[in-house]
CSV table of N, CA and C in Angstrom, one decimal:
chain,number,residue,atom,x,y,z
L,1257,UNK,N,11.7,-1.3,-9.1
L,1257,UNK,CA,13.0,-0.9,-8.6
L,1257,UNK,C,14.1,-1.9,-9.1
L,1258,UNK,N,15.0,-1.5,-9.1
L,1258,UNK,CA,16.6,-1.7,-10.1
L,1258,UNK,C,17.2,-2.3,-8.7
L,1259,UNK,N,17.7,-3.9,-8.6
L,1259,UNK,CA,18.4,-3.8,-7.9
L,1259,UNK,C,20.2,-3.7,-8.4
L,1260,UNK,N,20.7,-3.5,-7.4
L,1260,UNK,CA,22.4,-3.0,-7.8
L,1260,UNK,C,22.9,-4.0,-8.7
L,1261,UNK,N,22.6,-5.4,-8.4
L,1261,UNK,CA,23.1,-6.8,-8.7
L,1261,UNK,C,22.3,-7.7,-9.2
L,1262,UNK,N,21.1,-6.9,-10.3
L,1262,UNK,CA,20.2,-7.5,-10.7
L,1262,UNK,C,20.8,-7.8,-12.5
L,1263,UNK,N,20.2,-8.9,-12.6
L,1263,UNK,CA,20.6,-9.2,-14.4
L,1263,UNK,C,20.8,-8.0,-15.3
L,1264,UNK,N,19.8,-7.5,-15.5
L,1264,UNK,CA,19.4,-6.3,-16.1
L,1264,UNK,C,20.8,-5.4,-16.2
L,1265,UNK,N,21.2,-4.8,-14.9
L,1265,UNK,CA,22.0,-4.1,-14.9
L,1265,UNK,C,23.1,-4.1,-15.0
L,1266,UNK,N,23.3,-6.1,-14.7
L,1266,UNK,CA,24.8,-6.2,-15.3
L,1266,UNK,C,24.5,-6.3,-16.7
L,1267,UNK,N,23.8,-6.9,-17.4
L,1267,UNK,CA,23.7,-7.0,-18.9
L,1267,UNK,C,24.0,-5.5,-19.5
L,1268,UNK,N,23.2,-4.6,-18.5
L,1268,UNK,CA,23.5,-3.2,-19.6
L,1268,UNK,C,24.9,-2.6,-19.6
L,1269,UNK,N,25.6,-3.0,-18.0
L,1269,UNK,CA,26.8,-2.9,-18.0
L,1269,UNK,C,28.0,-3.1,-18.9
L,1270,UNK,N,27.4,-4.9,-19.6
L,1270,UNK,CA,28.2,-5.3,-20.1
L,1270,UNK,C,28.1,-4.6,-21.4
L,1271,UNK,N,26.8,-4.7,-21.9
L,1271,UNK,CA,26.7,-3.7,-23.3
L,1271,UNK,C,27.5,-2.4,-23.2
L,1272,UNK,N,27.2,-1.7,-22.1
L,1272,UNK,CA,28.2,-0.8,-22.3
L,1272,UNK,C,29.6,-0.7,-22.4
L,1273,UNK,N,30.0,-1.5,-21.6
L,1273,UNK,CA,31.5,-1.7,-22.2
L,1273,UNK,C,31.4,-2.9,-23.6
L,1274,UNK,N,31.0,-3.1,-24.2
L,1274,UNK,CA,31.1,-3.7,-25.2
L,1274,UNK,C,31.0,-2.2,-26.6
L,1275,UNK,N,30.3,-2.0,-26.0
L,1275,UNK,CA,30.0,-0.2,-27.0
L,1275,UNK,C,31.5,0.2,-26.8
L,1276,UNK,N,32.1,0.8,-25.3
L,1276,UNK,CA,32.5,1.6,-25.6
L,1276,UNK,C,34.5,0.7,-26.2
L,1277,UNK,N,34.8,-0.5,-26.4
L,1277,UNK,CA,35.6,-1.4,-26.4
L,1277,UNK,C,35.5,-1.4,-28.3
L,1278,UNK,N,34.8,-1.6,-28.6
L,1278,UNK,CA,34.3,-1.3,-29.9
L,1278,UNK,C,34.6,-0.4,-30.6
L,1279,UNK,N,34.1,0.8,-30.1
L,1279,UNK,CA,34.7,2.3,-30.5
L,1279,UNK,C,35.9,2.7,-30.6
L,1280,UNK,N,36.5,2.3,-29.3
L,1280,UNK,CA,38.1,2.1,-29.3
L,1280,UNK,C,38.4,1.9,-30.4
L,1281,UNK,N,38.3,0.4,-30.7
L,1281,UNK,CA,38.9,-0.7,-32.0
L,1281,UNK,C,38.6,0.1,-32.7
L,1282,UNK,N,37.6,0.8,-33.4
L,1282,UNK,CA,37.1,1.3,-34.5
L,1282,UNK,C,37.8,2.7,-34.8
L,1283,UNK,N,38.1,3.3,-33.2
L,1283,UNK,CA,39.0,4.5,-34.0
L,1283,UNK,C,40.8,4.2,-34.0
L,1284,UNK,N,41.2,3.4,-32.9
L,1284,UNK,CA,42.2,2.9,-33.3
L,1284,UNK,C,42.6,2.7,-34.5
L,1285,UNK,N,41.6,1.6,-35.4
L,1285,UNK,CA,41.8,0.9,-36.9
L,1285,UNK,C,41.7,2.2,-37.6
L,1286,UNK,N,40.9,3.3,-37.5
L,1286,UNK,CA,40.6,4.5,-38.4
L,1286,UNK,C,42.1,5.1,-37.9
L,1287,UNK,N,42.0,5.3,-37.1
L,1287,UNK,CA,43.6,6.2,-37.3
L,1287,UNK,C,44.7,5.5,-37.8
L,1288,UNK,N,45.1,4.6,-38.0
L,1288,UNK,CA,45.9,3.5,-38.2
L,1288,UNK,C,45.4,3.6,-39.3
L,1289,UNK,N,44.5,3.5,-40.0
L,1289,UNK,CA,44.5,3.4,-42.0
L,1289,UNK,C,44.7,4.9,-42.5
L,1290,UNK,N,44.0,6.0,-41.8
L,1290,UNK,CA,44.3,7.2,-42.0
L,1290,UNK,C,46.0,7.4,-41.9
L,1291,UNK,N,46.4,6.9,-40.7
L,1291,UNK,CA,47.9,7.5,-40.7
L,1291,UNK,C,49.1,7.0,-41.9
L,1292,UNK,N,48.2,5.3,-42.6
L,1292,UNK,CA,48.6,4.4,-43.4
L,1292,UNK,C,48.9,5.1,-44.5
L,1293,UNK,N,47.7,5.9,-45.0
L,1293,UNK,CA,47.5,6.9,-46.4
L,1293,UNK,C,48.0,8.1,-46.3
L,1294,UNK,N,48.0,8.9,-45.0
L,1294,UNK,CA,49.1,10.1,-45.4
L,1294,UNK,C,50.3,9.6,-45.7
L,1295,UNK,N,51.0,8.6,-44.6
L,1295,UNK,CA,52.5,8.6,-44.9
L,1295,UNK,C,52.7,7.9,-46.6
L,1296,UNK,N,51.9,7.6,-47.1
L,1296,UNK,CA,52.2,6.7,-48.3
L,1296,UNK,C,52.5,8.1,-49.3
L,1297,UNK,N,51.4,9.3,-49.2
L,1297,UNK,CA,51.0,10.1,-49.8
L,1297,UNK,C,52.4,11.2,-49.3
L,1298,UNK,N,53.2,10.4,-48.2
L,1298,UNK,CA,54.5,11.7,-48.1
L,1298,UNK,C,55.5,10.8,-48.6
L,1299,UNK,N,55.1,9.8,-49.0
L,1299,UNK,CA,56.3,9.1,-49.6
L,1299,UNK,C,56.6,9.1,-50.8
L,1300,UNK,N,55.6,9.4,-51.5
L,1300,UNK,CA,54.8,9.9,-52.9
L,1300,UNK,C,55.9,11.2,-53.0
L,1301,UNK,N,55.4,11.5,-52.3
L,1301,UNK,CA,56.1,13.5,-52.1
L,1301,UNK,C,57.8,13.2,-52.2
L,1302,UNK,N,58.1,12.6,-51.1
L,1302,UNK,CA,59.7,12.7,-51.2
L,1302,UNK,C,60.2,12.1,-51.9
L,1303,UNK,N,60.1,10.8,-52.8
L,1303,UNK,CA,60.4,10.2,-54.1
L,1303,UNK,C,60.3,11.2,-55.1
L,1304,UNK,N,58.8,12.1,-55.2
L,1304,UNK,CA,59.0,13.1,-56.3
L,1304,UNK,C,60.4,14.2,-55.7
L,1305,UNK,N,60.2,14.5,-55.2
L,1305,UNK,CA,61.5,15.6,-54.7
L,1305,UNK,C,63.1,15.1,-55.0
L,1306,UNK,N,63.0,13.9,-54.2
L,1306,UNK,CA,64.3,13.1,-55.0
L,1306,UNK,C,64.5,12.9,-56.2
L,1307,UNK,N,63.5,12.4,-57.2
L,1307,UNK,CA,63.3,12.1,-58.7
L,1307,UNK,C,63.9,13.6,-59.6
L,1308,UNK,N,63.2,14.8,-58.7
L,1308,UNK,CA,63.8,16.3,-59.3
L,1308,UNK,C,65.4,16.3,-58.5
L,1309,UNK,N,66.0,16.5,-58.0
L,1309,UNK,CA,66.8,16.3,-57.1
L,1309,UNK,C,68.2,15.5,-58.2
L,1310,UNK,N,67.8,14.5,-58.4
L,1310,UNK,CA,68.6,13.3,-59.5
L,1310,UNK,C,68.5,14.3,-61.4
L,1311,UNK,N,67.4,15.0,-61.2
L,1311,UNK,CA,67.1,15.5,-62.8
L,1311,UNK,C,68.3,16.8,-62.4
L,1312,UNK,N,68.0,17.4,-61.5
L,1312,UNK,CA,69.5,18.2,-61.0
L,1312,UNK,C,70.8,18.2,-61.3
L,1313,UNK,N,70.6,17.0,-60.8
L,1313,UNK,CA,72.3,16.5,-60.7
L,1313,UNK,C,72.5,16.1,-62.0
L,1314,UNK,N,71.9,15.3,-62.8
L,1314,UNK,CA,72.7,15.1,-64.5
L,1314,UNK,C,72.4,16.6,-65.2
L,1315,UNK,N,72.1,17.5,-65.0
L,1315,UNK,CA,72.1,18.3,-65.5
L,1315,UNK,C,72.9,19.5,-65.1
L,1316,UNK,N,73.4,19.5,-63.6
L,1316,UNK,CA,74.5,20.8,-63.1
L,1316,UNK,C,75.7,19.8,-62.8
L,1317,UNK,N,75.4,18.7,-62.7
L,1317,UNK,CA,77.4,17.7,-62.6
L,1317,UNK,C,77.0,17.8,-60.9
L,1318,UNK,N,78.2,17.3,-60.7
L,1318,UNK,CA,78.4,17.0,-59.3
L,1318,UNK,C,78.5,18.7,-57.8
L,1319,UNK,N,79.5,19.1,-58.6
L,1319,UNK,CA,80.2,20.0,-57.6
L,1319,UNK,C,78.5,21.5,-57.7
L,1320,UNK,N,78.3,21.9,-58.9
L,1320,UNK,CA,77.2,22.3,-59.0
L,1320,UNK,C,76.1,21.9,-57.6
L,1321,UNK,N,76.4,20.7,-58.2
L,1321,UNK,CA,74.7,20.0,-57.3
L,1321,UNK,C,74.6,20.5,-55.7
L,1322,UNK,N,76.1,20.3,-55.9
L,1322,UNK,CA,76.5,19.8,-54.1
L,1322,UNK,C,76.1,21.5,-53.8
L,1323,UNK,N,77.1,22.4,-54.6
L,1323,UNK,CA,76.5,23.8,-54.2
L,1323,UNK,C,74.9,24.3,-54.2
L,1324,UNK,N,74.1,23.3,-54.8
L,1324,UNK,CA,72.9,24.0,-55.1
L,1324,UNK,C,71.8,23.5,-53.9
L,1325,UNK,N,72.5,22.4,-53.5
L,1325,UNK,CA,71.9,21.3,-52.2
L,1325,UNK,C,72.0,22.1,-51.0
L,1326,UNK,N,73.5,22.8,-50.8
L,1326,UNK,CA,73.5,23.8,-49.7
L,1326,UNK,C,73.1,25.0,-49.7
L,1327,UNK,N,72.7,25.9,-51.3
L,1327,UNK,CA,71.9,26.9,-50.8
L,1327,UNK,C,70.3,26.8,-50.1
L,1328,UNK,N,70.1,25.5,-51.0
L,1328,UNK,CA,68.5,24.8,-50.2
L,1328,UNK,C,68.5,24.5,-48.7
L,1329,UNK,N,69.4,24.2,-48.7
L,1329,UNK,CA,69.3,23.7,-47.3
L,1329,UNK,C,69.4,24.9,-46.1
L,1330,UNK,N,70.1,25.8,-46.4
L,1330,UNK,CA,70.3,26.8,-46.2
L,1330,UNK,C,68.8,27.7,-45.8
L,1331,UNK,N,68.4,27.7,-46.7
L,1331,UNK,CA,67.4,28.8,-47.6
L,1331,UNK,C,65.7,28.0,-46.7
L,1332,UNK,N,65.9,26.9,-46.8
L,1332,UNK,CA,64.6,26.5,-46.4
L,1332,UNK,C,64.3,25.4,-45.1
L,1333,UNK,N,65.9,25.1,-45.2
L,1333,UNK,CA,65.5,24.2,-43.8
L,1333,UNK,C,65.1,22.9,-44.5
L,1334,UNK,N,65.9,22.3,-45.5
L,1334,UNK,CA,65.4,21.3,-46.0
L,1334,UNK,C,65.8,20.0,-45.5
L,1335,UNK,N,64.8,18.9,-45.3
L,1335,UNK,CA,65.6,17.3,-44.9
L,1335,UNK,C,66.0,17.0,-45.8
L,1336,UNK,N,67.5,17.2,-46.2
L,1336,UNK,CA,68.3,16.6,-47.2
L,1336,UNK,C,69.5,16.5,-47.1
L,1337,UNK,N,70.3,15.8,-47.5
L,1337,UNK,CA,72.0,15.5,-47.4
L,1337,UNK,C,72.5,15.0,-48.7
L,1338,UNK,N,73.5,15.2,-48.8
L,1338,UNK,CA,74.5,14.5,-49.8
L,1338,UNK,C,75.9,14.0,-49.5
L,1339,UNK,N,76.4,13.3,-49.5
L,1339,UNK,CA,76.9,12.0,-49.1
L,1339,UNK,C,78.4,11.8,-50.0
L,1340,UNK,N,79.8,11.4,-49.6
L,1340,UNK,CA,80.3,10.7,-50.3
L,1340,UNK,C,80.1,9.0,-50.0
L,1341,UNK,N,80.7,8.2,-50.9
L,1341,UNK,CA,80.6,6.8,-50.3
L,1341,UNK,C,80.8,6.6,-49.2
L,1342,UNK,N,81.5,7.0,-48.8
L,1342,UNK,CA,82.3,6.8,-47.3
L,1342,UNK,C,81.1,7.1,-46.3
L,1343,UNK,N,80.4,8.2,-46.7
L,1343,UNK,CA,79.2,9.1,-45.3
L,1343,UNK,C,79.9,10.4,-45.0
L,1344,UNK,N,80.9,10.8,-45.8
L,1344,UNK,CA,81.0,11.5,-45.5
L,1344,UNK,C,80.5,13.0,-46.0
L,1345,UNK,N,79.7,13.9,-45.1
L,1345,UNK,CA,78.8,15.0,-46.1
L,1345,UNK,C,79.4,16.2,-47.2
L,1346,UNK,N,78.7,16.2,-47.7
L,1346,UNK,CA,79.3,17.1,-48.8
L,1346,UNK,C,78.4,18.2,-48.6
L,1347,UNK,N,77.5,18.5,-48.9
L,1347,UNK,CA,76.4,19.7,-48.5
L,1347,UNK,C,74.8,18.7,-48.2
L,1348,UNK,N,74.4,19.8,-47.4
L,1348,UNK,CA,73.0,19.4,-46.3
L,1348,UNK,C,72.9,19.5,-45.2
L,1349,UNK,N,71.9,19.9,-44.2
L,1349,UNK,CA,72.2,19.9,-42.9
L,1349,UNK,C,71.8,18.9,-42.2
L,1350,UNK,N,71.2,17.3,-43.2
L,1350,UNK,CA,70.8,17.0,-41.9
L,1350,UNK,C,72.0,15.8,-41.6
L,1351,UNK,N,71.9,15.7,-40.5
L,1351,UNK,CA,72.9,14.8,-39.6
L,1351,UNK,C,72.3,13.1,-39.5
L,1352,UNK,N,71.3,13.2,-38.9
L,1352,UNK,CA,70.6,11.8,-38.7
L,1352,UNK,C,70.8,10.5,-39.4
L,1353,UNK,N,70.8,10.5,-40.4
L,1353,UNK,CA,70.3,10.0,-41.6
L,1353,UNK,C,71.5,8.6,-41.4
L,1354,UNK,N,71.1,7.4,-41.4
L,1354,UNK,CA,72.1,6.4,-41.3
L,1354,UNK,C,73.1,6.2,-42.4
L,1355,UNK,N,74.6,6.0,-42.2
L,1355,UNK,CA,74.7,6.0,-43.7
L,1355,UNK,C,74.4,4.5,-43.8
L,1356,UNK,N,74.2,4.4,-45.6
L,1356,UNK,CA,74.3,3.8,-46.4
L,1356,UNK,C,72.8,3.3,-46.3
L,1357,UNK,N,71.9,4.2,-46.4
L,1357,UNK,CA,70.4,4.0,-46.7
L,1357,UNK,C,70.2,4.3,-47.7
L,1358,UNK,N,69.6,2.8,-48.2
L,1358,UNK,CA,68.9,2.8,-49.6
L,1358,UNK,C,67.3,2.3,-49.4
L,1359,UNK,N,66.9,3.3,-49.9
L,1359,UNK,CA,65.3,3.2,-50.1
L,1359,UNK,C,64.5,4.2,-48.6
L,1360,UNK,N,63.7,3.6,-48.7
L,1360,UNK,CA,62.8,4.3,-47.2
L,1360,UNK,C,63.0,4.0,-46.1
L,1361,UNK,N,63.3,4.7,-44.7
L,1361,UNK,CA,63.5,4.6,-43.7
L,1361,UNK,C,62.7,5.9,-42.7
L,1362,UNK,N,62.8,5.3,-41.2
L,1362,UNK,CA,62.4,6.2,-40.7
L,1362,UNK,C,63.3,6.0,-39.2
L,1363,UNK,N,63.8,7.5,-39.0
L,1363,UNK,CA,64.6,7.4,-38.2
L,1363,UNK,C,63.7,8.6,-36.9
L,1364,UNK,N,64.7,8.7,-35.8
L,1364,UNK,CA,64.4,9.7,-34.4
L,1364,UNK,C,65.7,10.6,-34.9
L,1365,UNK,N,65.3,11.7,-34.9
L,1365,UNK,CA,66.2,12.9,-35.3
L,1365,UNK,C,66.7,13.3,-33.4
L,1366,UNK,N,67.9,13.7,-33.5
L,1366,UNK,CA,68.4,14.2,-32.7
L,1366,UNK,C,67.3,15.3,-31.7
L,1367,UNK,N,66.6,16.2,-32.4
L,1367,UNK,CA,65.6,17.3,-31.5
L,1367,UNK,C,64.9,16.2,-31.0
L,1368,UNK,N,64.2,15.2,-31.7
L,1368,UNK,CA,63.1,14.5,-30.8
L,1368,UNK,C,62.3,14.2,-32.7
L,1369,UNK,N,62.0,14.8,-33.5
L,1369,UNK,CA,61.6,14.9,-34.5
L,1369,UNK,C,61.7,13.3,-35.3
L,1370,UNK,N,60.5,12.7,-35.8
L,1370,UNK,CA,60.4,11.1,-36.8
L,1370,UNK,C,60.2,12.1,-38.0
L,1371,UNK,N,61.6,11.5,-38.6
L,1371,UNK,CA,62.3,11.6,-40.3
L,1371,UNK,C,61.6,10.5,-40.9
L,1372,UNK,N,60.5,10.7,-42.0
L,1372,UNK,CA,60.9,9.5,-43.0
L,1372,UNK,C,62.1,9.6,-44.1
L,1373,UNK,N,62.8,9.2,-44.6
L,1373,UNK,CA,64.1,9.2,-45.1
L,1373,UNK,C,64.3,8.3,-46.4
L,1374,UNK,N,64.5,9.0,-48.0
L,1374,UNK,CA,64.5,7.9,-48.9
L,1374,UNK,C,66.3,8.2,-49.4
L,1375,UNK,N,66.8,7.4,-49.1
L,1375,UNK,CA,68.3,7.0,-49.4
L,1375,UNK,C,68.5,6.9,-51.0
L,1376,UNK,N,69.1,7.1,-52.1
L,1376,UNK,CA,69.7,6.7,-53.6
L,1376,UNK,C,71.0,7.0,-53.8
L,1377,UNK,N,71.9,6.1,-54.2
L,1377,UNK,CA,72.9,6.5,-54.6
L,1377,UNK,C,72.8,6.7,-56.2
L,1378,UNK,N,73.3,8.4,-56.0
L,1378,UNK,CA,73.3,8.9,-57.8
L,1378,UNK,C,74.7,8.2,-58.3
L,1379,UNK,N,74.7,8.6,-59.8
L,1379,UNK,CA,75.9,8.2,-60.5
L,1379,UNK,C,77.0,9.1,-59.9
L,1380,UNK,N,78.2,8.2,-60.1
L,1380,UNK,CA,79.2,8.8,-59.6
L,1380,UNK,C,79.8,8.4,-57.9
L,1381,UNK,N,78.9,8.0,-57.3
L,1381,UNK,CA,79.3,7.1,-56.1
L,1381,UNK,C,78.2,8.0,-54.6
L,1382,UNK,N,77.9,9.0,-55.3
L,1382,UNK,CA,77.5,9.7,-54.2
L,1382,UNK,C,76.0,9.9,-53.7
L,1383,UNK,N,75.5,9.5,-52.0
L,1383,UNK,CA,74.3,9.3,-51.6
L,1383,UNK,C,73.7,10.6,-51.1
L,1384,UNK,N,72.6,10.5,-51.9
L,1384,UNK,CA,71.3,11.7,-51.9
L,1384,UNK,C,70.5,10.9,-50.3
L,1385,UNK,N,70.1,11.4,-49.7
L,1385,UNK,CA,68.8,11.1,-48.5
L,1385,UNK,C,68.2,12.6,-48.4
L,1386,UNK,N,66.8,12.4,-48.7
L,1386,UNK,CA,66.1,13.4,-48.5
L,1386,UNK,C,65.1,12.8,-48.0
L,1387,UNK,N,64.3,13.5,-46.7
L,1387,UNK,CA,63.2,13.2,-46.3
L,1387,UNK,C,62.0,14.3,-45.9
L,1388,UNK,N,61.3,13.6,-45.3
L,1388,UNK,CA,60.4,14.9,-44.5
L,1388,UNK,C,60.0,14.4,-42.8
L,1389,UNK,N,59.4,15.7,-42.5
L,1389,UNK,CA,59.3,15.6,-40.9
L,1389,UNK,C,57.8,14.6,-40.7
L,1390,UNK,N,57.4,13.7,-39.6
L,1390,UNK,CA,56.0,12.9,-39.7
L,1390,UNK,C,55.4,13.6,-38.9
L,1391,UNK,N,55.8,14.4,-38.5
L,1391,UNK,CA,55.0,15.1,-37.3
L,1391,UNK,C,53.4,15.8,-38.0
L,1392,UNK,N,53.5,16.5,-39.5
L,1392,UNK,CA,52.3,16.7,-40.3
L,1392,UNK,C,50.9,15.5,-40.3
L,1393,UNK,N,51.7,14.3,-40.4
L,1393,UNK,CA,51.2,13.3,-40.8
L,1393,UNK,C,50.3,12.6,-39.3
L,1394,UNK,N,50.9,12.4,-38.6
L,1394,UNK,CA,50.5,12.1,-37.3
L,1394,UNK,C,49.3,13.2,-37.0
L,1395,UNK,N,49.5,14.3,-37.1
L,1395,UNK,CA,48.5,15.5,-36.9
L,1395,UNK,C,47.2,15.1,-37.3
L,1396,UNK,N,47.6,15.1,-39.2
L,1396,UNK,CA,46.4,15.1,-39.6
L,1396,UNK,C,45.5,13.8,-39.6
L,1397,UNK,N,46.5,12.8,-39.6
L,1397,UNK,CA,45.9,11.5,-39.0
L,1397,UNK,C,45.0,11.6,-37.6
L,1398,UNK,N,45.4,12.4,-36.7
L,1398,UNK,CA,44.5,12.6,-35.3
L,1398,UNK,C,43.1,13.6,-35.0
L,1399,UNK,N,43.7,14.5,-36.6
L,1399,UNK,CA,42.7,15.7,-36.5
L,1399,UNK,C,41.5,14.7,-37.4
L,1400,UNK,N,42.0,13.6,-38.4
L,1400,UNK,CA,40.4,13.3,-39.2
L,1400,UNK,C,39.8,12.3,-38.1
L,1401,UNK,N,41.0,11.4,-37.4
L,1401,UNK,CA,40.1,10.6,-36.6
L,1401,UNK,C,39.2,11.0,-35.5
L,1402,UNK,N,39.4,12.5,-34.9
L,1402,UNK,CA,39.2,12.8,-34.1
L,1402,UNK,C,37.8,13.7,-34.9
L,1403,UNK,N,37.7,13.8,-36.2
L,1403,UNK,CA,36.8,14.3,-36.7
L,1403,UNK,C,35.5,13.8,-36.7
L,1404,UNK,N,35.5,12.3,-36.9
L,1404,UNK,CA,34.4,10.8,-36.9
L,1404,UNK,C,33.3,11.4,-36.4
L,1405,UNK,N,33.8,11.3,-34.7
L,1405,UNK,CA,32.9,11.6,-33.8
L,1405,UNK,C,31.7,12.7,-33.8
L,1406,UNK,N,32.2,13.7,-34.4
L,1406,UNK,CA,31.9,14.9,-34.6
L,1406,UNK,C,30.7,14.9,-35.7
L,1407,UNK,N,31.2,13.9,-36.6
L,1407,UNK,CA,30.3,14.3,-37.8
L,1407,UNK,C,29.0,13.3,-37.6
C-alpha cells in the first residue's frame, strides 16, 4: 500500500511535473523558432514585392506608379502606401504605417491586425511601405507546433 505522503509518490510527483514543465519549454522554444522562420520567410516575400514595386516605378515615372499603386490597392486589398516626404499619401489604403519608416517594422493596425511593414524611400523623395498581415504566420506557427504532439 501507497501511502499519500510516502517518498515514492512525491518523487513521481515531482517527475511528473518535471515532464510536464519540460514539454512546455520544449513547445514554447518550437513555436518560437517556427514562428522565427515563417516571419523571416514573409520578410523574404515583402522585400521581393517591394524590389518589383521600385522596378515599377523607374520604369512608369512617378505619377504612373502612383496610379498603378491605387488600382492595386483597390483591386486586391493590398498592404501598401506611397508617401510624399512630408507623409503625406499619394495612393494606398493603408493608414497605419508610421511615417518615415525605413526598413522593417511591425506595427497594430487600427482593426486589431500585426502589420510587418518594410519602409524605402524611392528616387525622387517619395516613401514606398508595403507590408503583410502576421496573422498567417502566427497560424502556421501554432498549427506545426501543435502538430509535434500528434506525430
Amino acid at each position: 500500500m501507497v501511502l499519500r505522503h510516502s517518498f515514492a509518490w512525491r518523487a513521481a510527483a515531482l517527475m511528473a511535473a518535471l515532464v510536464v514543465l519540460v514539454c512546455g519549454l520544449g513547445f514554447t522554444w518550437g513555436y518560437w523558432r517556427v514562428e522565427q522562420a515563417l516571419a523571416a520567410q514573409l520578410d523574404a516575400a515583402i522585400a521581393t514585392e517591394a524590389e518589383g514595386y521600385l522596378e515599377d516605378y523607374e520604369a512608369l515615372g512617378p505619377q504612373a506608379f502612383a496610379l498603378s499603386i491605387a488600382a492595386q490597392a483597390r483591386r486586391r486589398g493590398a498592404v501598401v502606401v506611397l508617401r510624399t516626404a512630408n507623409g503625406t499619401p499619394v495612393a494606398g489604403l493603408l493608414t497605419d504605417a508610421p511615417p518615415g519608416l525605413r526598413g522593417f517594422g511591425t506595427v497594430r493596425a487600427a482593426d486589431g491586425r500585426s502589420l510587418r511593414l518594410l519602409g524605402a524611400v524611392l528616387p525622387g523623395g517619395l516613401q514606398l511601405v508595403v507590408g503583410a498581415d502576421l496573422a498567417p504566420v502566427r497560424r502556421g506557427a501554432a498549427a506545426l507546433t501543435g502538430a509535434l504532439p500528434v506525430a
